[in-house]
mmCIF file of C-alpha atoms in Angstrom:
data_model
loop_
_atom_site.group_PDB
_atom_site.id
_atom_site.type_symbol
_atom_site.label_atom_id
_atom_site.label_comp_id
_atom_site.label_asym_id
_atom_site.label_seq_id
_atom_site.Cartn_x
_atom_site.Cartn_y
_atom_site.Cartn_z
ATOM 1 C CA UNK A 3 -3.241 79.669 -22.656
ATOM 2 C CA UNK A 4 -3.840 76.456 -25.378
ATOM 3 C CA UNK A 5 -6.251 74.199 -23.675
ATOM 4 C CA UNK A 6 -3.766 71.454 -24.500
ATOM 5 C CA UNK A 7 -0.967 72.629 -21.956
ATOM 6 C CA UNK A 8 -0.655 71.812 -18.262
ATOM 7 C CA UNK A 9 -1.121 75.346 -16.371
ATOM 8 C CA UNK A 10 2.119 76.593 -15.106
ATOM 9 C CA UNK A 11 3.358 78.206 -12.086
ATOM 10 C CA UNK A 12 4.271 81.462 -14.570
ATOM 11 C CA UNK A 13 0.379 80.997 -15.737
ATOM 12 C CA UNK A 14 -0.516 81.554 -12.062
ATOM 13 C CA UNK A 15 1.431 84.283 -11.038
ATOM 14 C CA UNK A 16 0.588 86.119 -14.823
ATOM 15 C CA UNK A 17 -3.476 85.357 -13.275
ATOM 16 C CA UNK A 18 -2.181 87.283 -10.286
ATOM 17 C CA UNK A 19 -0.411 89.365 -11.410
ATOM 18 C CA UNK A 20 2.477 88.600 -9.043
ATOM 19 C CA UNK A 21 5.514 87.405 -9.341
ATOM 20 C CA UNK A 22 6.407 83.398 -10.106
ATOM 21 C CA UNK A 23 8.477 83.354 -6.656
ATOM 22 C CA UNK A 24 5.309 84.878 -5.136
ATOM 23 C CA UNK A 25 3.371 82.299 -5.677
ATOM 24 C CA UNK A 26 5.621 79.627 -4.721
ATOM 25 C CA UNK A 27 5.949 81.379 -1.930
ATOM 26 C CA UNK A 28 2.596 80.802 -1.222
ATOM 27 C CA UNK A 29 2.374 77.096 -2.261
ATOM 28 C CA UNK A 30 5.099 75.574 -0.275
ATOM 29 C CA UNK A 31 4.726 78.231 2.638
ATOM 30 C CA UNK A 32 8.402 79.374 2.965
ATOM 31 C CA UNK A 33 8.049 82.652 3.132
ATOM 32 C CA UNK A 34 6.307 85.700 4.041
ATOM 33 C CA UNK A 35 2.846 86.585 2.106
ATOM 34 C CA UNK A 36 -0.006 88.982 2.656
ATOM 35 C CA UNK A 37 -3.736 86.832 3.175
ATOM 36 C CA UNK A 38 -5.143 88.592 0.302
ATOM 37 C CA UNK A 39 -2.762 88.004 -1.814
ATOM 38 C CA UNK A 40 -2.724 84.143 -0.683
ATOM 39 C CA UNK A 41 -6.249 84.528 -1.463
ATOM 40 C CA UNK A 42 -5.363 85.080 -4.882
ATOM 41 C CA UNK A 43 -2.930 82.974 -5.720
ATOM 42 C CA UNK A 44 -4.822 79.725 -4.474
ATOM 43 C CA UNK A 45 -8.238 81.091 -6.270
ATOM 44 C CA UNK A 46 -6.109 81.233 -9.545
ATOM 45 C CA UNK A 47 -4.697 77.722 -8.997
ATOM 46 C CA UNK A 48 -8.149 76.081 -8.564
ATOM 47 C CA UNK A 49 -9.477 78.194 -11.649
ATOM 48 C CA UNK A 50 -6.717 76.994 -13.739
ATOM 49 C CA UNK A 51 -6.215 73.250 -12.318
ATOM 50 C CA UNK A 52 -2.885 74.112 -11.562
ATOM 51 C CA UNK A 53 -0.684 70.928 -10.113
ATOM 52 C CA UNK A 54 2.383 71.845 -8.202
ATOM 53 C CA UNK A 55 5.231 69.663 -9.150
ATOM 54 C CA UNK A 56 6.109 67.786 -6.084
ATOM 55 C CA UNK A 57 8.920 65.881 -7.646
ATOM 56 C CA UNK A 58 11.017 69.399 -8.642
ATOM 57 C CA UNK A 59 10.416 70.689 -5.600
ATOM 58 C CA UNK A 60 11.228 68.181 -3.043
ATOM 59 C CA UNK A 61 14.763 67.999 -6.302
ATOM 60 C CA UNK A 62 15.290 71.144 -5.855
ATOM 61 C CA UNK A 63 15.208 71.126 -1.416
ATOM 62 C CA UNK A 64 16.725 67.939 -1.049
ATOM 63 C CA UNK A 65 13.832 66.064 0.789
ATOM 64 C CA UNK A 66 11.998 62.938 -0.285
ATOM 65 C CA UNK A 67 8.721 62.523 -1.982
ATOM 66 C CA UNK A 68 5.488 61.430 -0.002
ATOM 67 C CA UNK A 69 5.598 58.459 -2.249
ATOM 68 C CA UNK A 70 6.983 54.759 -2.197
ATOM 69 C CA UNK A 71 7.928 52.884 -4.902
ATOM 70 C CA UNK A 72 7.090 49.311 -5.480
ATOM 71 C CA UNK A 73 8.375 47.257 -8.502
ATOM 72 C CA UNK A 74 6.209 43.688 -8.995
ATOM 73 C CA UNK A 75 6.943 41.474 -11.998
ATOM 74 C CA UNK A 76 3.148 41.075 -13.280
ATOM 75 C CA UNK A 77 0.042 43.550 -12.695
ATOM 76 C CA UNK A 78 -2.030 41.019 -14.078
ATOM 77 C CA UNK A 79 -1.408 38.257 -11.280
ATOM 78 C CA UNK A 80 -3.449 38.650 -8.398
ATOM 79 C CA UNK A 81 -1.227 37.371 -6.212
ATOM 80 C CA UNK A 82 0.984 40.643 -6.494
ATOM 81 C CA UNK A 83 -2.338 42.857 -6.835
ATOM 82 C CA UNK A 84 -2.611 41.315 -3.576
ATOM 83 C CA UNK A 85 0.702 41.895 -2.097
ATOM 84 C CA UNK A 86 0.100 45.869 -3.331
ATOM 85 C CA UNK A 87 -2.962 46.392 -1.876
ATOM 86 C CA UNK A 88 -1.752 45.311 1.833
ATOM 87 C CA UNK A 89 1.519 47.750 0.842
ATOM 88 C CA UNK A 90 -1.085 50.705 -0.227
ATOM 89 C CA UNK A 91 -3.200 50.672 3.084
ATOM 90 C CA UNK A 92 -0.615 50.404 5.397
ATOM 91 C CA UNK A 93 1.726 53.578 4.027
ATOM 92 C CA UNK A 94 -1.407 55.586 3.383
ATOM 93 C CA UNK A 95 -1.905 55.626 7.358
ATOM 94 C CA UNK A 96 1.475 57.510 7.181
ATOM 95 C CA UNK A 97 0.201 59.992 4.375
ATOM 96 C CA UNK A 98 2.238 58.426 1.738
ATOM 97 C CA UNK A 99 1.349 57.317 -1.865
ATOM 98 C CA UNK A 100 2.245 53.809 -3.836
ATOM 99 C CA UNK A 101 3.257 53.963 -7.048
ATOM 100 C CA UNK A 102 4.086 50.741 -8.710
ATOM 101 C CA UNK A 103 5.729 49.405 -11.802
ATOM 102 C CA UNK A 104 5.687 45.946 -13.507
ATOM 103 C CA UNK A 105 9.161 44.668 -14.381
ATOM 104 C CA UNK A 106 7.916 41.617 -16.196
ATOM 105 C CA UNK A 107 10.816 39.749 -14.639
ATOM 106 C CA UNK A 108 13.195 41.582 -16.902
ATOM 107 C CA UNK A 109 16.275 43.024 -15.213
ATOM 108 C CA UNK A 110 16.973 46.153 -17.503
ATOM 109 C CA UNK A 111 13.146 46.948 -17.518
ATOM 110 C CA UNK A 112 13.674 46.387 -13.211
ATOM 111 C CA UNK A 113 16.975 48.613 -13.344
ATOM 112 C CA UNK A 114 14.986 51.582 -15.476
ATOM 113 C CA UNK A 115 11.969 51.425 -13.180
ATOM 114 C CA UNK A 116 14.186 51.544 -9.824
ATOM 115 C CA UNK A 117 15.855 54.124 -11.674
ATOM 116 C CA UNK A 118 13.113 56.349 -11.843
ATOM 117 C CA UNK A 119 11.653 55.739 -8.596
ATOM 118 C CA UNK A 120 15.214 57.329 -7.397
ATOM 119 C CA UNK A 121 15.013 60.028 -9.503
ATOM 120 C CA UNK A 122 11.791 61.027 -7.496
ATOM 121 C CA UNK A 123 13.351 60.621 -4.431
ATOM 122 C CA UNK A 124 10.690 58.155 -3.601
ATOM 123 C CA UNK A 125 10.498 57.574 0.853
ATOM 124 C CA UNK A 126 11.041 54.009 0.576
ATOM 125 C CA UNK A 127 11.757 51.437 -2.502
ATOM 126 C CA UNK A 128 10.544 47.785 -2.348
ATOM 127 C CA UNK A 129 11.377 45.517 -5.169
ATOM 128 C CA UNK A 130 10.011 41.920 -6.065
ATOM 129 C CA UNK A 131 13.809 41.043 -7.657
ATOM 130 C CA UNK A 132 14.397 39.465 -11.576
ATOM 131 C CA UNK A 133 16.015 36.852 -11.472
ATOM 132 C CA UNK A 134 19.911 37.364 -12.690
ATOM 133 C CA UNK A 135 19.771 41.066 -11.623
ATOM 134 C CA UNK A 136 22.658 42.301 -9.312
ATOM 135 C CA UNK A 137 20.790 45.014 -7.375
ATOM 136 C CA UNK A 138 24.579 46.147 -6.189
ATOM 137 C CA UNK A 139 23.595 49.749 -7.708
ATOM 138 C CA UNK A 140 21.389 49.960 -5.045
ATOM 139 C CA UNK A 141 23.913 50.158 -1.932
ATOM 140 C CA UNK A 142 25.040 54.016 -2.060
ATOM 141 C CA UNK A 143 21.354 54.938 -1.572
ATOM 142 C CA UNK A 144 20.944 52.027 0.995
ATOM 143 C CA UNK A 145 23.962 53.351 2.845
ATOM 144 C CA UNK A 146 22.225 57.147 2.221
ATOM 145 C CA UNK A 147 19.518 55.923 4.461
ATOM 146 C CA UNK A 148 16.754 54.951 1.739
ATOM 147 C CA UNK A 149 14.545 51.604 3.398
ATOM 148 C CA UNK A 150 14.891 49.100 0.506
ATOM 149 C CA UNK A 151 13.633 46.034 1.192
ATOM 150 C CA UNK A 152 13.354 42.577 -1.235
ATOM 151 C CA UNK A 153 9.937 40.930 -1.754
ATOM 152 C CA UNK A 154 8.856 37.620 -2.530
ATOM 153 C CA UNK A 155 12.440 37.095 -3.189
ATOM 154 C CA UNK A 156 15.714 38.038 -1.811
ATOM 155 C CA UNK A 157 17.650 40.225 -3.974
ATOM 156 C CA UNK A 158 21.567 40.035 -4.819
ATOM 157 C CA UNK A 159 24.712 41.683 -4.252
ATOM 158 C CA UNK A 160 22.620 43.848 -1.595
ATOM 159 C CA UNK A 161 22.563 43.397 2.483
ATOM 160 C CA UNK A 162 18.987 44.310 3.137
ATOM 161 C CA UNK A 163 15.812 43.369 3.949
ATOM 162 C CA UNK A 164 14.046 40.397 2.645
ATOM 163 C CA UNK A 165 10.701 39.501 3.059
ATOM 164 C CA UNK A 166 9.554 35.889 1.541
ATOM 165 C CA UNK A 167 7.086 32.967 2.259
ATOM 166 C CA UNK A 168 8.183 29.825 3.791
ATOM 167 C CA UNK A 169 7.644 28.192 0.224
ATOM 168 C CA UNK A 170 10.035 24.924 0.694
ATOM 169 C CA UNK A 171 8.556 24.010 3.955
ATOM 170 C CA UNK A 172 4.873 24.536 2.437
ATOM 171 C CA UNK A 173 5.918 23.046 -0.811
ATOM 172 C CA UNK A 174 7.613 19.788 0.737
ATOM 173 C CA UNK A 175 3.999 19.792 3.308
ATOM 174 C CA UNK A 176 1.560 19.840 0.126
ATOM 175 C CA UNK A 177 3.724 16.902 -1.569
ATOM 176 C CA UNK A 178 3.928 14.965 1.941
ATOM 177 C CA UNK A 179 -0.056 15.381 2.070
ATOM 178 C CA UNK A 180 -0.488 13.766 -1.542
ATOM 179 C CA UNK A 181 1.976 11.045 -0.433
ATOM 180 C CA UNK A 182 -0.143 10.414 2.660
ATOM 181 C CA UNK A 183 -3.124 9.423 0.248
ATOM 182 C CA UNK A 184 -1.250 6.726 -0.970
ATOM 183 C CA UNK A 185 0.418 8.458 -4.194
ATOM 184 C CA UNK A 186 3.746 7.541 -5.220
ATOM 185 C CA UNK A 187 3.712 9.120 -8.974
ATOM 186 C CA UNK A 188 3.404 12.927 -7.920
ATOM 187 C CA UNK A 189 4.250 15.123 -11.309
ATOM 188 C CA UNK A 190 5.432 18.713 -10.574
ATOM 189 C CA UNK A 191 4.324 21.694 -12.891
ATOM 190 C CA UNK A 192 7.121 24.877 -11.817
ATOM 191 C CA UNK A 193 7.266 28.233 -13.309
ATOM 192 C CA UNK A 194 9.865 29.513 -15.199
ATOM 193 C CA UNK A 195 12.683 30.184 -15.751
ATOM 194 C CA UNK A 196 13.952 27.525 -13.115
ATOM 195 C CA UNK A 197 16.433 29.857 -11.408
ATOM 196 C CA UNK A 198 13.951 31.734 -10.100
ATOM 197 C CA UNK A 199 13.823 31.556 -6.343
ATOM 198 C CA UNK A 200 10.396 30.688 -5.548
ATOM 199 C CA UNK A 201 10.363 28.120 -8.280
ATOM 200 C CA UNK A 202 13.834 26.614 -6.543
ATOM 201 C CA UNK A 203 12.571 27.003 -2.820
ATOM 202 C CA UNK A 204 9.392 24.935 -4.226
ATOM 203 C CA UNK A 205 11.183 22.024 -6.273
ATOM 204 C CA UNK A 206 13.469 21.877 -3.384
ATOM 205 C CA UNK A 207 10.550 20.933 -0.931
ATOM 206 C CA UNK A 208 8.877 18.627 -3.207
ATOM 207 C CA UNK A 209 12.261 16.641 -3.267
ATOM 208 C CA UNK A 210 12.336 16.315 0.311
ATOM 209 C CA UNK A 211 8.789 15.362 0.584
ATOM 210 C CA UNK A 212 9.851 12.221 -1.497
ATOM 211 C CA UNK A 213 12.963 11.805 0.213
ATOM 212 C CA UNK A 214 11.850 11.863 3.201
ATOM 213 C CA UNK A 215 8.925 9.119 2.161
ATOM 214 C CA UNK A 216 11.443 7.015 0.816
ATOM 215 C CA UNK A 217 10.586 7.942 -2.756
ATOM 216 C CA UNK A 218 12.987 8.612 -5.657
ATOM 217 C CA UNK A 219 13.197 12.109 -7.376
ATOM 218 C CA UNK A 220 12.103 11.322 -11.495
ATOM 219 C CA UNK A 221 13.281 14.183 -13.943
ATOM 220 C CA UNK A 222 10.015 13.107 -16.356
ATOM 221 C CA UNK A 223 7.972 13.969 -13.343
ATOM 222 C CA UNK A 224 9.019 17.928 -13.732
ATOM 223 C CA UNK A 225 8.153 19.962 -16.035
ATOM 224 C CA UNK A 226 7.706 23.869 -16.363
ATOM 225 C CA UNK A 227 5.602 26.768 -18.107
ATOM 226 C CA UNK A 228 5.241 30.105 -17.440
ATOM 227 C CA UNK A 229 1.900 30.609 -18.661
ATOM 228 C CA UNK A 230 -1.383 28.744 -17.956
ATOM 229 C CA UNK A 231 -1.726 27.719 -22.235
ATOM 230 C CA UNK A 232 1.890 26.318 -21.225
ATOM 231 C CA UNK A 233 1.343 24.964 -17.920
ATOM 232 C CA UNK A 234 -1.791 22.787 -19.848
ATOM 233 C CA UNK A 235 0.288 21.535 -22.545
ATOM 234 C CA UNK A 236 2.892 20.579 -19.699
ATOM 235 C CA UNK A 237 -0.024 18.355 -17.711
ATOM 236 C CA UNK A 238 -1.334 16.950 -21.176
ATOM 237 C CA UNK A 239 2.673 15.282 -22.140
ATOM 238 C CA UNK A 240 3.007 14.156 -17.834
ATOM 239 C CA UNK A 241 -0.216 12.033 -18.376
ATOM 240 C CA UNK A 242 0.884 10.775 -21.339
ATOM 241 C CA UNK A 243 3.759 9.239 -20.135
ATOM 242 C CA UNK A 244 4.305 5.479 -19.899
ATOM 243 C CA UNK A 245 3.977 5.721 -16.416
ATOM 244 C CA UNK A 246 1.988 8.641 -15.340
ATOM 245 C CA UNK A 247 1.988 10.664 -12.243
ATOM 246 C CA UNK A 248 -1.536 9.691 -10.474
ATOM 247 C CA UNK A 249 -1.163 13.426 -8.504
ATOM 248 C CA UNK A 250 0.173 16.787 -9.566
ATOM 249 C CA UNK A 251 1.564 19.741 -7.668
ATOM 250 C CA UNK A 252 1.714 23.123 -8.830
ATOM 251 C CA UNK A 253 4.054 25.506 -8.177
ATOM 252 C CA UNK A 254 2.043 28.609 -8.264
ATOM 253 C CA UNK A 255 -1.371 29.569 -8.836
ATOM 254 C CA UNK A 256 -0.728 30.056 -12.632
ATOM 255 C CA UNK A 257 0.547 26.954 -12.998
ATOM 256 C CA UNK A 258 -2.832 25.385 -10.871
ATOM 257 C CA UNK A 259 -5.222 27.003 -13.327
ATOM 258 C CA UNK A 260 -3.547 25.307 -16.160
ATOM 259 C CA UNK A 261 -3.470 21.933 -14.667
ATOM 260 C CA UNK A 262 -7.251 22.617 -14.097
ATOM 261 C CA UNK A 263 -7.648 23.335 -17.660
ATOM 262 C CA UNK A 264 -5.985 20.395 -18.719
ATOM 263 C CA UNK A 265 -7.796 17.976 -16.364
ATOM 264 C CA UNK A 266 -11.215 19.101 -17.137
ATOM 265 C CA UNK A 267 -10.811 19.038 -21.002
ATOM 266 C CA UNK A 268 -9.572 15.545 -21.239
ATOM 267 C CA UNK A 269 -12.373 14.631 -18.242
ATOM 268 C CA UNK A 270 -10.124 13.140 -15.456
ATOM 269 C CA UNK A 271 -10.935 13.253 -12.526
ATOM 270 C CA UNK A 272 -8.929 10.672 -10.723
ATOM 271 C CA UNK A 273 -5.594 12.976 -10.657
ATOM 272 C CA UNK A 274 -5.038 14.303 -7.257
ATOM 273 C CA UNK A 275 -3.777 18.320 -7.304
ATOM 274 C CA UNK A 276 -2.547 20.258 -4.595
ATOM 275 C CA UNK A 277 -1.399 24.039 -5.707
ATOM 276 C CA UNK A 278 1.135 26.755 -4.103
ATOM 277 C CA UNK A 279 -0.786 29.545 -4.296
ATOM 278 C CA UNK A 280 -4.669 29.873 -3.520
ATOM 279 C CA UNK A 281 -6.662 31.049 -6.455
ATOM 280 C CA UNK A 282 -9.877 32.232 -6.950
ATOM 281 C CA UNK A 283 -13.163 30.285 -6.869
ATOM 282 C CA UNK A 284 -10.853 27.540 -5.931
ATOM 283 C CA UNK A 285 -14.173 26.122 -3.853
ATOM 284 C CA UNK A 286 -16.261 26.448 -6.599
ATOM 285 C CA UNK A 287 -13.707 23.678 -8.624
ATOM 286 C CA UNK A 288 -15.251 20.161 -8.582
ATOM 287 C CA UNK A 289 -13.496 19.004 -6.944
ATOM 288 C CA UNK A 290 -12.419 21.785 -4.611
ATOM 289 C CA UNK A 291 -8.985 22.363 -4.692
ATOM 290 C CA UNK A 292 -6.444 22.005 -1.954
ATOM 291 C CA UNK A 293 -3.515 24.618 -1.824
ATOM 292 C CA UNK A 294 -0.795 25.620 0.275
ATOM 293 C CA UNK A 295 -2.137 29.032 0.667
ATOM 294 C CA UNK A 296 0.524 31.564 0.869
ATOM 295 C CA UNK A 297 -0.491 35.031 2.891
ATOM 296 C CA UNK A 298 0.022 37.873 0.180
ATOM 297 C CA UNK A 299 -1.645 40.655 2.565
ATOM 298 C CA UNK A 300 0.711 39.743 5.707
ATOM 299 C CA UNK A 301 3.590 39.843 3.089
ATOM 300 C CA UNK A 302 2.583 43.213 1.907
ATOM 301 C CA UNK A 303 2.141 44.363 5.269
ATOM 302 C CA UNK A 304 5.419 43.206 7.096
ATOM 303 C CA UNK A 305 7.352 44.472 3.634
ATOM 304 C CA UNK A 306 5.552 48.142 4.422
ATOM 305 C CA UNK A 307 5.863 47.995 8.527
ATOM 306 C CA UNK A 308 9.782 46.772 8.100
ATOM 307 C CA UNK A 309 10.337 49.950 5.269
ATOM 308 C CA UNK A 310 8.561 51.942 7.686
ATOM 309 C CA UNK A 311 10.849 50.905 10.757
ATOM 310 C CA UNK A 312 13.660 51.571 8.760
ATOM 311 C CA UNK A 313 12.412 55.254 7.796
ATOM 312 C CA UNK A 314 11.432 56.261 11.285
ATOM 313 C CA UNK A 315 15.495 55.627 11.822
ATOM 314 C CA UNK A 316 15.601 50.931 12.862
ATOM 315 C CA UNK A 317 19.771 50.899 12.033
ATOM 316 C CA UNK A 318 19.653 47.304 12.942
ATOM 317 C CA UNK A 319 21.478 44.735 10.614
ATOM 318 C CA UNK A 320 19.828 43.425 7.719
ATOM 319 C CA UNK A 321 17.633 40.133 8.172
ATOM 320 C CA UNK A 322 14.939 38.010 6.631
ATOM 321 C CA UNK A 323 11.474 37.674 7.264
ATOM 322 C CA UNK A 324 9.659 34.437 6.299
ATOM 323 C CA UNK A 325 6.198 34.391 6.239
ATOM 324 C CA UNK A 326 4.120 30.918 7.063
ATOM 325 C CA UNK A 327 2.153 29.014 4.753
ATOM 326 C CA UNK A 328 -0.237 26.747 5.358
ATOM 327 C CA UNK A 329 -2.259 23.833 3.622
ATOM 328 C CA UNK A 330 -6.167 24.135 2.880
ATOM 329 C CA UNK A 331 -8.070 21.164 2.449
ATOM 330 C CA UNK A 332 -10.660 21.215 -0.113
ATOM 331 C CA UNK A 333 -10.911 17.907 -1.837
ATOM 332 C CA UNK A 334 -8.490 17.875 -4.816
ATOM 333 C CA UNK A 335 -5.703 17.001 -3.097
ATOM 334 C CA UNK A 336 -7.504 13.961 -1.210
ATOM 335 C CA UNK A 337 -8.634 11.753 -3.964
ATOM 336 C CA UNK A 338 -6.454 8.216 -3.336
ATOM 337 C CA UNK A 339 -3.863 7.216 -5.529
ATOM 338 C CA UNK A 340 -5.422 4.156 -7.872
ATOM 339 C CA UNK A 341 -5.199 0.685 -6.546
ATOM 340 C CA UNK A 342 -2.520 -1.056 -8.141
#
């Protein structure tokens, strides 16, 4: 056998000496074997690494796989690494495996991932949607009995469960806290594109902060990135406006570390910040920074307890989850607006 090539189950049973049904026999224990030759078959498989392919076999029985699939649009953010982890330690307790994907926000790349997860006949399928993507290809294996379930964001053209943070009622909190400090020029740095939901949900509570204070909503107060190199240049052309913003608010932890970036290399330090999203060494920041801290382990974890509900046989109607927020105060977002 060429060291290059997987073992196969023919390699095994030629190693026996038995036949290939033999030793499937043996390996999914459907039928009737004598111990020594059991013996033999699993002695071969550990001498020749062989891997049974779950995946053809649970094809070729009609059953699902132990696995889960979970699509996020960026490995690299740690607010999704987050999100997975919860996911991965709560479905191990049930013997089943995560295996995730990155759709980059890109629908086809979203559409070929889901597609393969179904091809594996994955347990359960949780998707953080892209936005424009009509996940309507989804409902025949809803209506099959497969627990889908939207994070992060809701999907579209599909009645099932959502699970999402309460991000207009924390956004529109973190604003109102930077308006209690006496600012009136609050600039907002979103991520793109701007139809994405959480970027809507969180310009939509920043306006009502301001309405509700009384304030009016300024276009040349909003701008957007979807990068940290972007979300700097984006805080470098707000302060350079006639009339400044005297306080930013980010609208996600990308967008934070950017403003950070921008703040610290032009040495100002009388702009107030408040971030969606906590981020790391956020206390170590001088000053601290103040977020609305969003909870991406309890997301994770209600995402993989609703799934689970829905595989142990929950038939009740679709419905949304929303996950609180809440506001940490570590110093950035308390500095008082400039006397006028």
């Amino acid at each position: 056998m060429a060291a290059s090539r997987r073992p196969t189950l023919a390699d095994v049973a030629r190693e026996v000496g038995v036949s290939a049904k033999t030793v499937s026999r043996v390996l999914n224990e459907d039928g009737p074997v004598s111990a020594q030759t059991r013996e033999q078959v699993l002695a071969a498989v550990a001498k020749l690494g062989f891997q049974p392919n779950l995946m053809a076999r649970n094809i070729r029985v009609g059953g699902p796989d132990t696995t889960i699939g979970l699509v996020i649009p960026d490995l690299a953010n740690p607010f999704f690494g987050a999100v997975a982890r919860a996911i991965e330690d709560t479905v191990r307790e049930r013997g089943l495996t995560l295996l995730m994907g990155s759709s980059a926000d890109d629908p086809d790349r979203e559409r070929a991932l889901t597609d393969k997860f179904l091809a594996r006949r994955v347990s359960i399928l949780i998707v953080v949607p892209s936005v424009d993507t009509d996940h309507s290809h989804l409902k025949s294996h809803r209506t099959a009995g497969l627990p889908i379930a939207f994070l992060d964001r809701p999907g579209v053209g599909l009645p099932t469960d959502s699970i999402v943070s309460s991000n207009r009622a924390g956004a529109q909190e973190g604003v109102a806290h930077l308006i209690a400090h006496g600012h009136r020029r609050i600039g907002f740095v979103g991520d793109l594109p701007v139809k994405l939901y959480t970027r809507r949900e969180r310009l939509a509570g920043y306006r009502a902060a301001l309405r509700e204070a009384g304030l009016p909503y300024d276009r040349a107060l909003v701008a957007n990135s979807h990068d940290q190199p972007g979300a700097e240049a984006a805080t470098a052309q707000l302060l350079e406006l006639a009339d400044p913003p005297t306080a930013l608010f980010a609208g996600n932890n990308i967008m934070a570390l950017g403003i950070v970036a921008e703040l610290a290399r032009s040495k100002r330090k009388d702009v107030a910040v408040v971030a969606f999203d906590d981020v790391s060494l956020a206390e170590a920041l001088e000053p601290a920074l103040t977020v609305v801290a969003q909870d991406p382990e309890e997301l994770g974890r209600t995402a993989a307890a609703t799934a689970l509900a829905r595989l142990d046989g929950d038939r009740s109607r679709a419905h949304t989850i929303t996950v609180p927020t809440r506001l940490i105060v570590r110093g950035s977002g308390e500095q008082p607006a400039p006397k006028p």
